Amino acid sequence: MTFDYMAIWDNRDILIDGVLTTLLVSTIAIPIGIIIGTVICMMRISENRMLRWSSIVYIEFLRNIPFLILIFLVFYALPFYGLRLSGLTTGFICLSIYGGAYFAEIFRGGIQSVSKGQFDASKALGLKYGFYMRRVIFPQLYKYIIPPGTNIALTMIKESSLLSMITVAELTYAAHDVNGRTFTPVETFATIALLYWLISTLFLKLTHLLQVKFDAEDTQDGLTVR
Amino acid sequence: MDLQFLEIIPQTGPMLWGALNTIYVGLLACGVGLVIGTGLLFLRNSRFRLLRILVGIYGSFIRGTPALVQILVLYYALAPLIGLNIGPFTAGILAIGFNSGAYVAEILRGGLSRIPPGQWEAAKALGLPNHKIWFKVILPQVFYSVIPLLVGEFTMVIKLTPLLSTITLVELTRSSQMLYNETFRPVEVLIIAAIIYFIICFSISQYGERLQRRSLKYRL
């Protein structure tokens, strides 16, 4: 069996569009997911029982169902309530709320890793909750949350491949498209696997640089709180 | 729109079969994952540099590509390429097993690094041959210490199984799709499917957390 490179080359526009859509979905959904994760995490650690329990339900539900079920549910349920969204919008929403649940757990783990004395000291100094969270606790979180946060962000990039099932024209959908035109499954699927691999490797390299930068700042300030 | 669960619930028989099939496939894939993960652990510790590099590349590929793409590659590309005629069931179990194997290898590596060097030294001092050191001394301790994490990995495997619906394996997701195509009630059917998945995954992950707490309590 021979490799038919031309089948890929002739359809490169479709695949490039697919890569761009995958990147677009991820670059929008990951920051929104981080914001949702922060809000849910604050609810999770709050004293208010109502807020705490609703965040627990949110986190546990989303962490324990497959992403595919979530996207089907949102994609099919919303039109019944008169909200007709495109596949792409549904994809943004699903990916963000799904990632948010995982980010919330990571942020909570980070806050728990910050030494208890930091909270006590802030309270003893009479700092307000919002102020000491923002200026004392959060700056110490980076080193705890960047490695697992990177993993979740990478998972979100990978989960975006499932959006091909609700007709979002991202990379996997592009592969089905090219495969349908040329009937070269071996070449197309191998190509998109390599493209995904490239995207994730570049992403990991980028976050590694970020990590190195934060580590350097950490030692500069002498802020190694353990 | 009103949700009419009463209409749907009597027809959910196939979905329950699908759920059982999901668990069955999950268990088999987990078994494959354990075998591959252990194999990768050995290869990573082998004395040949090339093997260690290959294990690294394998891990990077599995973690760097979506599981859906891995399944598609195995089912549509790899199997025909090497002339293997396998059905969706075998292909699905293999694909998820290969995927899980890379993560299991990482878990085992973490467990292995926590084995105190004294264990190796004691085993060598007793004059045990190499394979006995691994199989009788080191690996039992490694596996025992990572059981909670392996339980967590099992929930990840269960959450991967819906992807097999794309290669026409009839598990919970596929049977729900068939049911809502018949009844035109996707919302009710998918809510029931989500609840079943939630019950399966949540109970497993709670069990894993309980094991984790217990192992923390008894450590030292």
Short mmCIF file of C-alpha atoms in Angstrom, two decimals:
data_model
loop_
_atom_site.label_atom_id
_atom_site.label_comp_id
_atom_site.label_asym_id
_atom_site.label_seq_id
_atom_site.Cartn_x
_atom_site.Cartn_y
_atom_site.Cartn_z
CA MET A 1 0.00 0.00 0.00
CA THR A 2 1.36 3.40 -0.96
CA PHE A 3 0.88 6.71 0.72
CA ASP A 4 -1.10 9.16 -1.34
CA TYR A 5 0.41 12.47 -0.24
CA MET A 6 -1.39 14.38 -2.98
CA ALA A 7 -4.77 13.63 -1.40
CA ILE A 8 -3.62 15.60 1.64
CA TRP A 9 -1.84 18.32 -0.30
CA ASP A 10 -4.78 19.00 -2.60
CA ASN A 11 -7.10 19.40 0.36
CA ARG A 12 -4.72 21.39 2.53
CA ASP A 13 -7.12 24.36 2.70
CA ILE A 14 -9.73 22.28 4.50
CA LEU A 15 -7.18 20.96 6.98
CA ILE A 16 -5.69 24.41 7.60
CA ASP A 17 -9.18 25.79 8.26
CA GLY A 18 -9.69 22.87 10.63
CA VAL A 19 -6.50 23.68 12.56
CA LEU A 20 -7.52 27.34 12.79
CA THR A 21 -11.00 26.45 14.07
CA THR A 22 -9.53 24.09 16.66
CA LEU A 23 -7.17 26.84 17.82
CA LEU A 24 -10.00 29.40 17.81
CA VAL A 25 -12.28 27.21 19.91
CA SER A 26 -9.49 26.47 22.39
CA THR A 27 -8.19 30.01 22.70
CA ILE A 28 -11.67 31.29 23.49
CA ALA A 29 -12.85 28.40 25.66
CA ILE A 30 -9.74 28.08 27.86
CA PRO A 31 -9.78 31.68 29.23
CA ILE A 32 -13.57 31.51 29.76
CA GLY A 33 -13.08 28.17 31.46
CA ILE A 34 -10.47 29.71 33.76
CA ILE A 35 -12.88 32.53 34.66
CA ILE A 36 -15.71 30.07 35.34
CA GLY A 37 -13.29 27.92 37.32
CA THR A 38 -12.25 30.89 39.48
CA VAL A 39 -15.86 31.83 40.23
CA ILE A 40 -16.86 28.25 41.02
CA CYS A 41 -13.75 27.82 43.17
CA MET A 42 -14.61 30.95 45.19
CA MET A 43 -18.13 29.54 45.66
CA ARG A 44 -16.68 26.18 46.67
CA ILE A 45 -14.52 27.65 49.45
CA SER A 46 -17.07 30.22 50.62
CA GLU A 47 -18.73 30.02 54.01
CA ASN A 48 -22.22 30.26 52.50
CA ARG A 49 -23.72 26.78 52.46
CA MET A 50 -26.00 27.50 49.50
CA LEU A 51 -23.12 28.69 47.30
CA ARG A 52 -20.90 25.83 48.42
CA TRP A 53 -23.43 23.12 47.67
CA SER A 54 -24.41 24.47 44.28
CA SER A 55 -20.75 24.58 43.29
CA ILE A 56 -20.22 21.01 44.52
CA VAL A 57 -23.16 19.83 42.42
CA TYR A 58 -21.77 21.70 39.40
CA ILE A 59 -18.26 20.31 39.80
CA GLU A 60 -19.22 16.72 40.55
CA PHE A 61 -21.83 16.54 37.80
CA LEU A 62 -19.54 17.86 35.08
CA ARG A 63 -16.54 15.87 36.23
CA ASN A 64 -18.48 12.62 36.19
CA ILE A 65 -20.21 12.69 32.83
CA PRO A 66 -18.47 12.23 29.48
CA PHE A 67 -17.98 15.39 27.44
CA LEU A 68 -19.81 13.82 24.49
CA ILE A 69 -23.02 13.46 26.52
CA LEU A 70 -22.74 17.09 27.63
CA ILE A 71 -22.42 18.44 24.09
CA PHE A 72 -25.27 16.28 22.78
CA LEU A 73 -27.44 17.36 25.69
CA VAL A 74 -26.80 21.07 25.17
CA PHE A 75 -26.96 20.79 21.39
CA TYR A 76 -30.32 19.00 21.37
CA ALA A 77 -31.90 20.53 24.47
CA LEU A 78 -31.47 24.25 23.78
CA PRO A 79 -33.49 24.32 20.51
CA PHE A 80 -36.44 22.81 22.39
CA TYR A 81 -36.43 25.92 24.55
CA GLY A 82 -36.32 28.23 21.57
CA LEU A 83 -32.58 28.87 21.74
CA ARG A 84 -31.14 27.90 18.38
CA LEU A 85 -27.36 28.19 18.60
CA SER A 86 -24.82 27.20 16.00
CA GLY A 87 -22.56 24.23 16.61
CA LEU A 88 -19.63 26.54 17.18
CA THR A 89 -21.41 28.56 19.89
CA THR A 90 -22.61 25.37 21.56
CA GLY A 91 -19.02 24.16 21.40
CA PHE A 92 -17.69 27.28 23.14
CA ILE A 93 -20.31 27.01 25.88
CA CYS A 94 -19.81 23.30 26.51
CA LEU A 95 -16.04 23.39 26.46
CA SER A 96 -15.95 26.39 28.81
CA ILE A 97 -18.34 25.01 31.42
CA TYR A 98 -16.70 21.58 31.24
CA GLY A 99 -13.21 23.03 31.65
CA GLY A 100 -14.49 25.35 34.38
CA ALA A 101 -15.38 22.41 36.63
CA TYR A 102 -11.87 20.96 36.31
CA PHE A 103 -10.16 24.34 36.76
CA ALA A 104 -12.24 24.97 39.89
CA GLU A 105 -10.92 21.78 41.50
CA ILE A 106 -7.34 22.68 40.60
CA PHE A 107 -7.66 26.20 42.00
CA ARG A 108 -9.14 24.79 45.18
CA GLY A 109 -6.24 22.34 45.47
CA GLY A 110 -3.84 25.26 44.98
CA ILE A 111 -5.53 27.38 47.66
CA GLN A 112 -5.38 24.45 50.05
CA SER A 113 -1.65 24.09 49.36
CA VAL A 114 -0.99 27.68 50.40
CA SER A 115 0.08 27.58 54.00
CA LYS A 116 -2.67 28.29 56.52
CA GLY A 117 -0.52 30.93 58.20
CA GLN A 118 -0.90 33.15 55.14
CA PHE A 119 -4.66 33.35 55.70
CA ASP A 120 -4.29 33.88 59.44
CA ALA A 121 -1.65 36.57 58.96
CA SER A 122 -3.82 38.40 56.41
CA LYS A 123 -6.80 38.32 58.75
CA ALA A 124 -4.67 39.40 61.69
CA LEU A 125 -3.51 42.40 59.66
CA GLY A 126 -7.16 43.30 59.16
CA LEU A 127 -7.08 42.90 55.38
CA LYS A 128 -10.41 42.53 53.64
CA TYR A 129 -11.32 39.16 52.07
CA GLY A 130 -11.19 40.35 48.47
CA PHE A 131 -7.96 42.23 49.07
CA TYR A 132 -5.98 39.45 50.67
CA MET A 133 -7.28 36.87 48.24
CA ARG A 134 -6.17 39.04 45.34
CA ARG A 135 -2.89 40.38 46.69
CA VAL A 136 -1.69 37.69 49.08
CA ILE A 137 -3.11 34.29 48.17
CA PHE A 138 -3.46 34.40 44.38
CA PRO A 139 0.16 35.44 43.67
CA GLN A 140 1.31 32.35 45.55
CA LEU A 141 -0.98 30.05 43.59
CA TYR A 142 0.79 30.10 40.26
CA LYS A 143 3.36 27.45 41.01
CA TYR A 144 0.69 25.08 42.32
CA ILE A 145 -1.81 25.56 39.53
CA ILE A 146 0.28 25.98 36.39
CA PRO A 147 1.33 22.32 35.95
CA PRO A 148 -2.15 20.79 36.51
CA GLY A 149 -3.80 23.77 34.80
CA THR A 150 -1.68 23.09 31.73
CA ASN A 151 -2.96 19.53 31.71
CA ILE A 152 -6.58 20.67 31.82
CA ALA A 153 -6.01 23.22 29.07
CA LEU A 154 -4.40 20.52 26.95
CA THR A 155 -7.34 18.21 27.69
CA MET A 156 -9.68 20.97 26.52
CA ILE A 157 -7.77 21.31 23.24
CA LYS A 158 -8.09 17.56 22.79
CA GLU A 159 -11.74 17.44 23.83
CA SER A 160 -12.49 20.04 21.16
CA SER A 161 -12.13 17.16 18.69
CA LEU A 162 -15.52 15.89 19.91
CA LEU A 163 -17.15 19.04 18.58
CA SER A 164 -16.85 17.44 15.16
CA MET A 165 -19.95 15.44 16.19
CA ILE A 166 -22.06 18.60 16.37
CA THR A 167 -20.85 19.83 12.98
CA VAL A 168 -18.16 22.25 14.15
CA ALA A 169 -15.67 22.31 11.29
CA GLU A 170 -12.57 21.76 13.39
CA LEU A 171 -9.66 19.48 12.62
CA THR A 172 -11.36 16.12 13.14
CA TYR A 173 -14.38 17.25 11.12
CA ALA A 174 -12.00 18.41 8.38
CA ALA A 175 -10.44 14.95 8.38
CA HIS A 176 -13.85 13.31 7.89
CA ASP A 177 -14.49 15.80 5.12
CA VAL A 178 -11.20 15.08 3.31
CA ASN A 179 -11.66 11.36 3.85
CA GLY A 180 -15.12 11.59 2.33
CA ARG A 181 -13.75 13.35 -0.75
CA THR A 182 -10.65 11.28 -1.40
CA PHE A 183 -11.29 8.05 0.49
CA THR A 184 -7.79 7.99 1.95
CA PRO A 185 -8.41 7.21 5.64
CA VAL A 186 -4.83 6.19 6.40
CA GLU A 187 -3.30 9.41 5.13
CA THR A 188 -5.91 11.81 6.51
CA PHE A 189 -6.16 10.36 10.00
CA ALA A 190 -2.39 10.02 10.29
CA THR A 191 -2.03 13.64 9.18
CA ILE A 192 -4.49 15.04 11.71
CA ALA A 193 -2.94 12.94 14.47
CA LEU A 194 0.41 14.53 13.65
CA LEU A 195 -1.18 17.99 13.53
CA TYR A 196 -2.78 17.51 16.95
CA TRP A 197 0.53 16.23 18.26
CA LEU A 198 2.25 19.32 16.92
CA ILE A 199 -0.34 21.65 18.47
CA SER A 200 -0.04 20.01 21.90
CA THR A 201 3.75 19.91 21.82
CA LEU A 202 3.92 23.61 20.96
CA PHE A 203 1.36 24.36 23.67
CA LEU A 204 3.37 22.44 26.27
CA LYS A 205 6.56 24.25 25.20
CA LEU A 206 4.78 27.61 25.63
CA THR A 207 3.45 26.81 29.09
CA HIS A 208 6.86 25.49 30.05
CA LEU A 209 8.33 28.92 29.26
CA LEU A 210 5.60 30.47 31.40
CA GLN A 211 6.44 28.12 34.24
CA VAL A 212 10.15 28.96 34.00
CA LYS A 213 9.31 32.66 34.09
CA PHE A 214 7.17 32.31 37.22
CA ASP A 215 9.77 30.15 38.90
CA ALA A 216 12.42 32.81 38.21
CA GLU A 217 10.19 35.55 39.66
CA ASP A 218 9.48 33.37 42.64
CA THR A 219 13.10 33.01 43.64
CA GLN A 220 13.78 36.69 42.94
CA ASP A 221 11.23 37.85 45.47
CA GLY A 222 12.32 35.22 47.95
CA LEU A 223 8.68 34.16 47.99
CA THR A 224 9.24 30.47 48.49
CA VAL A 225 6.47 29.76 50.94
CA ARG A 226 6.11 26.11 51.78
CA MET B 1 -41.30 22.03 26.17
CA ASP B 2 -42.37 19.62 28.84
CA LEU B 3 -40.09 16.80 29.70
CA GLN B 4 -41.98 13.53 29.53
CA PHE B 5 -39.89 11.08 31.41
CA LEU B 6 -42.85 8.79 32.11
CA GLU B 7 -43.14 8.09 28.41
CA ILE B 8 -39.44 7.33 27.98
CA ILE B 9 -38.58 5.37 31.10
CA PRO B 10 -40.45 2.18 30.07
CA GLN B 11 -38.39 2.14 26.85
CA THR B 12 -34.98 2.44 28.46
CA GLY B 13 -34.28 -1.30 28.48
CA PRO B 14 -31.72 -1.12 25.64
CA MET B 15 -29.98 1.74 27.43
CA LEU B 16 -29.46 -0.40 30.51
CA TRP B 17 -27.91 -3.09 28.31
CA GLY B 18 -25.80 -0.34 26.79
CA ALA B 19 -24.70 0.71 30.27
CA LEU B 20 -23.66 -2.86 31.09
CA ASN B 21 -21.77 -2.99 27.82
CA THR B 22 -20.05 0.29 28.72
CA ILE B 23 -18.85 -1.21 32.00
CA TYR B 24 -17.79 -4.43 30.26
CA VAL B 25 -15.82 -2.57 27.59
CA GLY B 26 -14.37 -0.31 30.28
CA LEU B 27 -13.15 -3.27 32.33
CA LEU B 28 -11.57 -4.97 29.31
CA ALA B 29 -9.92 -1.75 28.15
CA CYS B 30 -8.65 -1.18 31.67
CA GLY B 31 -7.11 -4.67 31.64
CA VAL B 32 -5.38 -3.91 28.35
CA GLY B 33 -4.25 -0.59 29.80
CA LEU B 34 -2.76 -2.28 32.86
CA VAL B 35 -0.82 -4.76 30.76
CA ILE B 36 0.49 -2.05 28.43
CA GLY B 37 1.25 0.30 31.32
CA THR B 38 3.29 -2.39 33.10
CA GLY B 39 5.10 -3.21 29.85
CA LEU B 40 5.93 0.45 29.34
CA LEU B 41 7.23 0.64 32.90
CA PHE B 42 9.69 -2.18 32.16
CA LEU B 43 10.73 -0.65 28.85
CA ARG B 44 11.29 2.72 30.50
CA ASN B 45 13.66 1.10 32.97
CA SER B 46 15.43 -1.00 30.37
CA ARG B 47 19.12 -0.59 29.74
CA PHE B 48 18.66 0.18 26.04
CA ARG B 49 18.45 3.89 25.36
CA LEU B 50 16.46 3.43 22.15
CA LEU B 51 13.64 1.64 23.99
CA ARG B 52 13.48 4.38 26.60
CA ILE B 53 13.25 7.01 23.85
CA LEU B 54 10.49 5.06 22.10
CA VAL B 55 8.49 4.88 25.34
CA GLY B 56 8.87 8.64 25.68
CA ILE B 57 7.60 9.19 22.13
CA TYR B 58 4.67 6.84 22.72
CA GLY B 59 3.67 8.69 25.88
CA SER B 60 3.97 12.05 24.18
CA PHE B 61 1.85 10.90 21.24
CA ILE B 62 -0.90 9.46 23.43
CA ARG B 63 -1.02 12.55 25.63
CA GLY B 64 -0.72 14.91 22.68
CA THR B 65 -3.55 13.62 20.50
CA PRO B 66 -7.29 13.35 21.23
CA ALA B 67 -8.56 9.90 22.13
CA LEU B 68 -11.15 10.24 19.37
CA VAL B 69 -8.38 10.66 16.80
CA GLN B 70 -6.51 7.68 18.25
CA ILE B 71 -9.61 5.54 17.89
CA LEU B 72 -10.15 6.73 14.30
CA VAL B 73 -6.49 6.13 13.45
CA LEU B 74 -6.54 2.63 14.88
CA TYR B 75 -9.87 1.63 13.35
CA TYR B 76 -9.66 3.28 9.95
CA ALA B 77 -5.92 3.60 9.34
CA LEU B 78 -3.71 1.33 11.38
CA ALA B 79 -5.72 -1.89 11.28
CA PRO B 80 -6.24 -1.87 7.47
CA LEU B 81 -2.62 -0.80 6.97
CA ILE B 82 -1.21 -3.88 8.66
CA GLY B 83 -3.91 -6.05 7.13
CA LEU B 84 -5.73 -6.69 10.38
CA ASN B 85 -9.46 -7.22 10.05
CA ILE B 86 -10.82 -6.29 13.46
CA GLY B 87 -14.32 -5.28 14.40
CA PRO B 88 -15.31 -2.16 16.32
CA PHE B 89 -15.35 -4.07 19.61
CA THR B 90 -11.72 -5.23 19.45
CA ALA B 91 -10.55 -1.98 17.90
CA GLY B 92 -12.31 0.06 20.56
CA ILE B 93 -10.90 -1.94 23.46
CA LEU B 94 -7.41 -1.80 21.96
CA ALA B 95 -7.57 1.94 21.24
CA ILE B 96 -8.78 2.83 24.72
CA GLY B 97 -6.35 0.32 26.23
CA PHE B 98 -3.42 1.88 24.35
CA ASN B 99 -4.57 5.30 25.50
CA SER B 100 -5.01 4.27 29.11
CA GLY B 101 -1.70 2.36 29.08
CA ALA B 102 0.32 5.57 28.71
CA TYR B 103 -1.43 7.10 31.73
CA VAL B 104 -1.15 3.88 33.77
CA ALA B 105 2.59 3.88 33.02
CA GLU B 106 2.84 7.39 34.47
CA ILE B 107 0.90 6.32 37.57
CA LEU B 108 3.15 3.27 38.03
CA ARG B 109 6.25 5.39 37.54
CA GLY B 110 5.08 7.64 40.34
CA GLY B 111 4.51 4.58 42.53
CA LEU B 112 7.91 3.16 41.65
CA SER B 113 9.69 6.38 42.61
CA ARG B 114 8.18 6.13 46.09
CA ILE B 115 9.70 2.69 46.74
CA PRO B 116 12.57 3.27 49.17
CA PRO B 117 16.01 2.28 47.78
CA GLY B 118 16.44 -0.01 50.78
CA GLN B 119 13.98 -2.42 49.17
CA TRP B 120 16.23 -2.83 46.14
CA GLU B 121 19.32 -3.14 48.27
CA ALA B 122 17.73 -5.70 50.58
CA ALA B 123 16.48 -7.78 47.66
CA LYS B 124 19.92 -7.71 46.04
CA ALA B 125 21.62 -8.50 49.32
CA LEU B 126 19.41 -11.57 49.63
CA GLY B 127 20.77 -12.66 46.25
CA LEU B 128 17.40 -12.65 44.47
CA PRO B 129 17.59 -12.83 40.67
CA ASN B 130 16.49 -9.76 38.76
CA HIS B 131 13.04 -11.01 37.71
CA LYS B 132 12.24 -12.04 41.27
CA ILE B 133 13.24 -8.61 42.58
CA TRP B 134 10.74 -7.06 40.15
CA PHE B 135 7.85 -9.48 40.41
CA LYS B 136 8.07 -10.56 44.05
CA VAL B 137 9.38 -7.47 45.79
CA ILE B 138 8.96 -4.24 43.86
CA LEU B 139 5.85 -4.55 41.69
CA PRO B 140 3.48 -5.79 44.44
CA GLN B 141 4.39 -2.76 46.51
CA VAL B 142 4.05 -0.43 43.52
CA PHE B 143 0.61 -1.75 42.60
CA TYR B 144 -0.60 -1.72 46.17
CA SER B 145 0.42 1.92 46.61
CA VAL B 146 -1.26 3.12 43.40
CA ILE B 147 -4.61 1.29 43.68
CA PRO B 148 -6.54 4.52 44.42
CA LEU B 149 -5.04 6.19 41.36
CA LEU B 150 -5.83 3.18 39.18
CA VAL B 151 -9.45 3.37 40.34
CA GLY B 152 -9.42 7.00 39.21
CA GLU B 153 -7.99 5.92 35.88
CA PHE B 154 -10.92 3.51 35.50
CA THR B 155 -13.38 6.43 35.61
CA MET B 156 -11.32 8.12 32.90
CA VAL B 157 -11.65 4.96 30.80
CA ILE B 158 -15.43 4.90 31.35
CA LYS B 159 -15.57 8.52 30.20
CA LEU B 160 -13.67 7.55 27.03
CA THR B 161 -16.09 4.79 26.05
CA PRO B 162 -18.74 7.13 24.51
CA LEU B 163 -16.19 7.80 21.77
CA LEU B 164 -16.62 4.22 20.65
CA SER B 165 -20.15 5.09 19.53
CA THR B 166 -18.44 6.75 16.55
CA ILE B 167 -17.10 3.41 15.38
CA THR B 168 -20.57 1.85 15.81
CA LEU B 169 -19.96 0.01 19.05
CA VAL B 170 -23.31 -0.25 20.82
CA GLU B 171 -22.65 1.05 24.32
CA LEU B 172 -24.64 3.48 26.44
CA THR B 173 -24.20 6.51 24.17
CA ARG B 174 -24.96 4.59 20.99
CA SER B 175 -28.03 2.92 22.48
CA SER B 176 -29.32 6.30 23.67
CA GLN B 177 -28.81 7.71 20.19
CA MET B 178 -30.81 4.83 18.75
CA LEU B 179 -33.53 5.37 21.33
CA TYR B 180 -33.93 9.08 20.68
CA ASN B 181 -33.88 8.52 16.95
CA GLU B 182 -36.88 6.26 17.47
CA THR B 183 -38.75 8.36 19.99
CA PHE B 184 -37.66 11.88 18.95
CA ARG B 185 -37.10 12.69 22.60
CA PRO B 186 -33.36 13.46 22.73
CA VAL B 187 -33.50 15.63 25.84
CA GLU B 188 -35.12 13.07 28.13
CA VAL B 189 -33.01 10.22 26.76
CA LEU B 190 -29.75 12.16 27.09
CA ILE B 191 -30.62 13.28 30.63
CA ILE B 192 -31.19 9.65 31.58
CA ALA B 193 -27.89 8.69 29.90
CA ALA B 194 -26.07 11.47 31.75
CA ILE B 195 -27.55 10.26 35.04
CA ILE B 196 -26.45 6.68 34.36
CA TYR B 197 -22.92 7.82 33.49
CA PHE B 198 -22.89 9.99 36.57
CA ILE B 199 -23.93 7.11 38.81
CA ILE B 200 -21.25 4.83 37.36
CA CYS B 201 -18.40 7.36 37.45
CA PHE B 202 -19.34 9.04 40.71
CA SER B 203 -19.58 5.80 42.65
CA ILE B 204 -16.23 4.61 41.29
CA SER B 205 -14.49 7.90 41.99
CA GLN B 206 -15.94 8.11 45.51
CA TYR B 207 -14.67 4.59 46.14
CA GLY B 208 -11.24 5.65 44.84
CA GLU B 209 -11.21 8.65 47.16
CA ARG B 210 -12.11 6.44 50.11
CA LEU B 211 -9.22 4.13 49.28
CA GLN B 212 -6.96 7.16 48.97
CA ARG B 213 -7.94 8.49 52.39
CA ARG B 214 -7.44 5.08 53.93
CA SER B 215 -4.00 4.63 52.36
CA LEU B 216 -2.97 8.09 53.59
CA LYS B 217 -4.08 7.16 57.10
CA TYR B 218 -2.01 3.99 57.21
CA ARG B 219 1.11 5.40 55.59
CA LEU B 220 3.80 5.68 58.27
#
